[in-house]
XYZ file of C-alpha atoms in Angstrom:
220
model
C -17.913 3.948 -15.671
C -15.893 5.254 -18.616
C -14.741 8.247 -16.583
C -13.740 5.918 -13.708
C -11.546 3.785 -15.983
C -10.071 6.860 -17.600
C -9.188 8.263 -14.166
C -7.558 4.995 -13.139
C -5.639 4.797 -16.395
C -4.475 8.373 -15.940
C -3.300 7.670 -12.399
C -1.439 4.544 -13.527
C 0.208 6.442 -16.395
C 1.194 9.216 -13.985
C 2.759 6.757 -11.549
C 4.697 5.026 -14.345
C 5.947 8.363 -15.636
C 7.094 9.389 -12.145
C 9.013 6.113 -11.741
C 10.584 6.658 -15.160
C 11.652 10.204 -14.325
C 13.159 9.144 -10.973
C 15.030 6.340 -12.722
C 16.507 8.920 -15.096
C 17.609 11.072 -12.150
C 19.192 8.052 -10.487
C 21.169 7.193 -13.623
C 22.247 10.824 -13.989
C 23.577 10.835 -10.420
C 25.430 7.574 -10.999
C 26.928 8.675 -14.288
C 27.976 12.094 -13.035
C 29.978 10.453 -10.253
C 31.818 8.235 -12.752
C 32.717 10.813 -15.388
C 36.424 11.519 -15.694
C 36.775 14.442 -18.069
C 36.368 18.147 -17.290
C 34.480 20.374 -17.642
C 31.735 17.814 -18.267
C 32.293 16.107 -14.910
C 31.853 19.349 -12.933
C 28.976 20.620 -15.045
C 27.065 17.349 -14.799
C 27.817 17.029 -11.093
C 26.556 20.518 -10.300
C 23.454 20.206 -12.470
C 22.567 16.825 -10.981
C 23.110 18.059 -7.429
C 20.812 21.020 -8.095
C 18.167 18.741 -9.574
C 18.303 16.270 -6.687
C 18.238 19.115 -4.176
C 15.101 20.535 -5.776
C 13.354 17.149 -5.717
C 14.395 16.620 -2.113
C 13.063 19.998 -1.047
C 9.711 19.498 -2.752
C 9.357 15.992 -1.327
C 10.243 17.163 2.191
C 7.656 19.926 1.968
C 5.030 17.452 0.824
C 5.788 15.086 3.715
C 5.505 17.972 6.163
C 2.219 19.085 4.620
C 0.757 15.584 4.791
C 1.599 15.222 8.470
C 0.701 18.714 9.656
C -2.538 18.964 7.683
C -3.807 15.537 8.796
C -5.108 17.027 12.039
C -5.343 20.654 10.983
C -8.818 20.856 9.478
C -12.049 20.307 11.346
C -13.804 19.717 8.027
C -11.439 16.943 7.005
C -12.643 13.381 7.436
C -10.866 10.607 9.277
C -10.632 8.752 5.966
C -8.573 11.553 4.465
C -6.320 11.606 7.542
C -5.936 7.840 7.193
C -4.901 8.204 3.547
C -2.253 10.717 4.559
C -0.753 8.493 7.266
C -0.906 5.480 4.957
C 1.017 7.448 2.341
C 3.638 8.485 4.882
C 4.091 4.936 6.164
C 4.398 3.604 2.615
C 7.129 6.166 1.974
C 8.916 5.336 5.238
C 9.082 1.654 4.348
C 11.235 2.489 1.324
C 12.918 5.733 2.332
C 15.011 6.398 5.444
C 15.119 10.101 4.658
C 11.313 10.242 4.841
C 11.533 8.927 8.411
C 14.008 11.691 9.207
C 11.724 14.357 7.735
C 8.796 13.118 9.813
C 10.902 13.122 12.969
C 11.934 16.712 12.186
C 8.214 17.592 12.046
C 7.503 16.202 15.506
C 7.661 12.470 14.907
C 5.487 10.304 17.115
C 4.067 13.329 18.937
C 2.810 14.767 15.650
C 1.270 11.408 14.762
C -0.397 11.304 18.183
C -2.037 14.672 17.534
C -3.523 13.320 14.317
C -4.890 10.203 16.005
C -6.415 12.067 18.941
C -8.189 14.417 16.528
C -10.285 11.427 15.408
C -11.035 9.402 18.569
C -13.653 7.226 16.832
C -11.576 6.184 13.824
C -10.067 2.816 14.741
C -8.554 2.146 11.321
C -6.688 5.453 11.499
C -5.431 4.603 14.996
C -4.091 1.288 13.761
C -2.303 2.929 10.833
C -0.799 5.544 13.145
C 0.492 2.887 15.537
C 2.262 1.063 12.726
C 3.625 4.331 11.343
C 5.259 5.004 14.699
C 6.697 1.486 14.677
C 8.097 2.097 11.197
C 9.651 5.336 12.444
C 11.082 4.175 15.767
C 10.651 0.434 16.128
C 9.108 -0.793 19.370
C 10.235 2.436 21.020
C 7.731 4.160 18.742
C 4.910 2.199 20.373
C 6.042 3.418 23.788
C 6.317 7.029 22.694
C 2.844 6.907 21.180
C 1.407 5.388 24.362
C 2.916 8.261 26.359
C 1.522 10.911 23.997
C -2.028 9.491 23.888
C -2.804 8.708 27.536
C -5.959 10.813 27.370
C -7.307 8.964 24.304
C -8.088 5.393 25.289
C -9.221 4.207 21.827
C -5.754 5.036 20.505
C -4.184 3.179 23.435
C -6.261 0.162 22.464
C -4.961 0.235 18.876
C -1.367 0.464 20.105
C -1.867 -2.469 22.477
C -3.207 -4.614 19.643
C -0.287 -3.601 17.417
C 2.164 -4.640 20.154
C 0.410 -7.976 20.606
C 0.281 -8.572 16.846
C 3.980 -7.836 16.353
C 5.046 -10.024 19.280
C 2.883 -12.916 18.103
C 4.070 -12.675 14.490
C 7.717 -12.662 15.527
C 7.111 -15.619 17.807
C 5.313 -17.548 15.052
C 8.267 -16.999 12.728
C 10.601 -18.596 15.235
C 12.180 -15.293 16.218
C 12.905 -14.308 19.799
C 10.124 -11.744 19.543
C 9.510 -9.518 22.525
C 12.436 -11.115 24.380
C 14.744 -9.002 22.210
C 12.796 -5.746 22.477
C 15.045 -3.201 24.229
C 12.070 -1.238 25.598
C 9.950 -4.159 26.722
C 9.848 -3.092 30.366
C 8.706 0.388 29.410
C 5.901 -1.057 27.301
C 4.781 -3.272 30.174
C 4.605 -0.263 32.474
C 2.646 1.837 29.977
C 0.229 -0.982 29.160
C -0.439 -1.548 32.848
C -1.184 2.155 33.198
C -3.688 1.965 30.336
C -5.219 -1.176 31.817
C -5.813 0.597 35.127
C -7.403 3.673 33.558
C -10.706 4.449 35.246
C -12.582 4.687 31.939
C -10.902 1.688 30.319
C -13.351 -0.323 28.212
C -13.504 -4.096 28.089
C -11.944 -4.015 24.622
C -9.032 -1.907 25.847
C -8.436 -4.227 28.782
C -8.525 -7.234 26.488
C -5.977 -5.619 24.142
C -3.680 -4.681 27.029
C -3.889 -8.136 28.592
C -3.139 -9.794 25.243
C -0.047 -7.632 24.763
C 1.063 -7.992 28.376
C 0.792 -11.764 28.252
C 3.205 -11.959 25.327
C 5.576 -9.391 26.828
C 5.684 -11.025 30.258
C 6.185 -14.476 28.770
C 9.143 -13.154 26.794
C 10.611 -11.080 29.635
C 9.646 -12.723 32.945
C 10.482 -10.809 36.095
């Protein structure tokens, strides 16, 4: 128990230190852009640019490693893959550049490869579906449906994510699926999944739930 608390305390201290360091870098960048006197202005600007560039490069490499390695090891568990996608989605929520790095590494197709490597891991599938939404909006759902046609459990998770998003937007008084620019594409892909020869009852239920909300919002 003591070791557990010590580990948690160490992790918390490490996270606080990282936030502190990044705050210092942010202030350095801000100050260097406001300095007026040479050679300090140039020296600070160059040093800060080098520092930020180094951090960016290391962070980009880490994002690439998280995504590529998530489906690259047969010995790796679905739980570890889930942790990696969860980390990436958490980063994407706060960082546009992280989204760009993931897209440069294959984007939704790379995520699809991770999900299909673990066909029995529903929690991972759900996380992957929402990661694609964070990356590409509702278009991300469509791209993931296209990339995972041979993995029906993943299709089921995507269908539920579509239904959940549409319902939440509707409950908030938003237009919901009526404003989705790729609604017709999603309807077509969900119908294709619904008609799959090996489609389970759960998959059909998920597809029908999503289709109901989409069709109500965008009647023919």
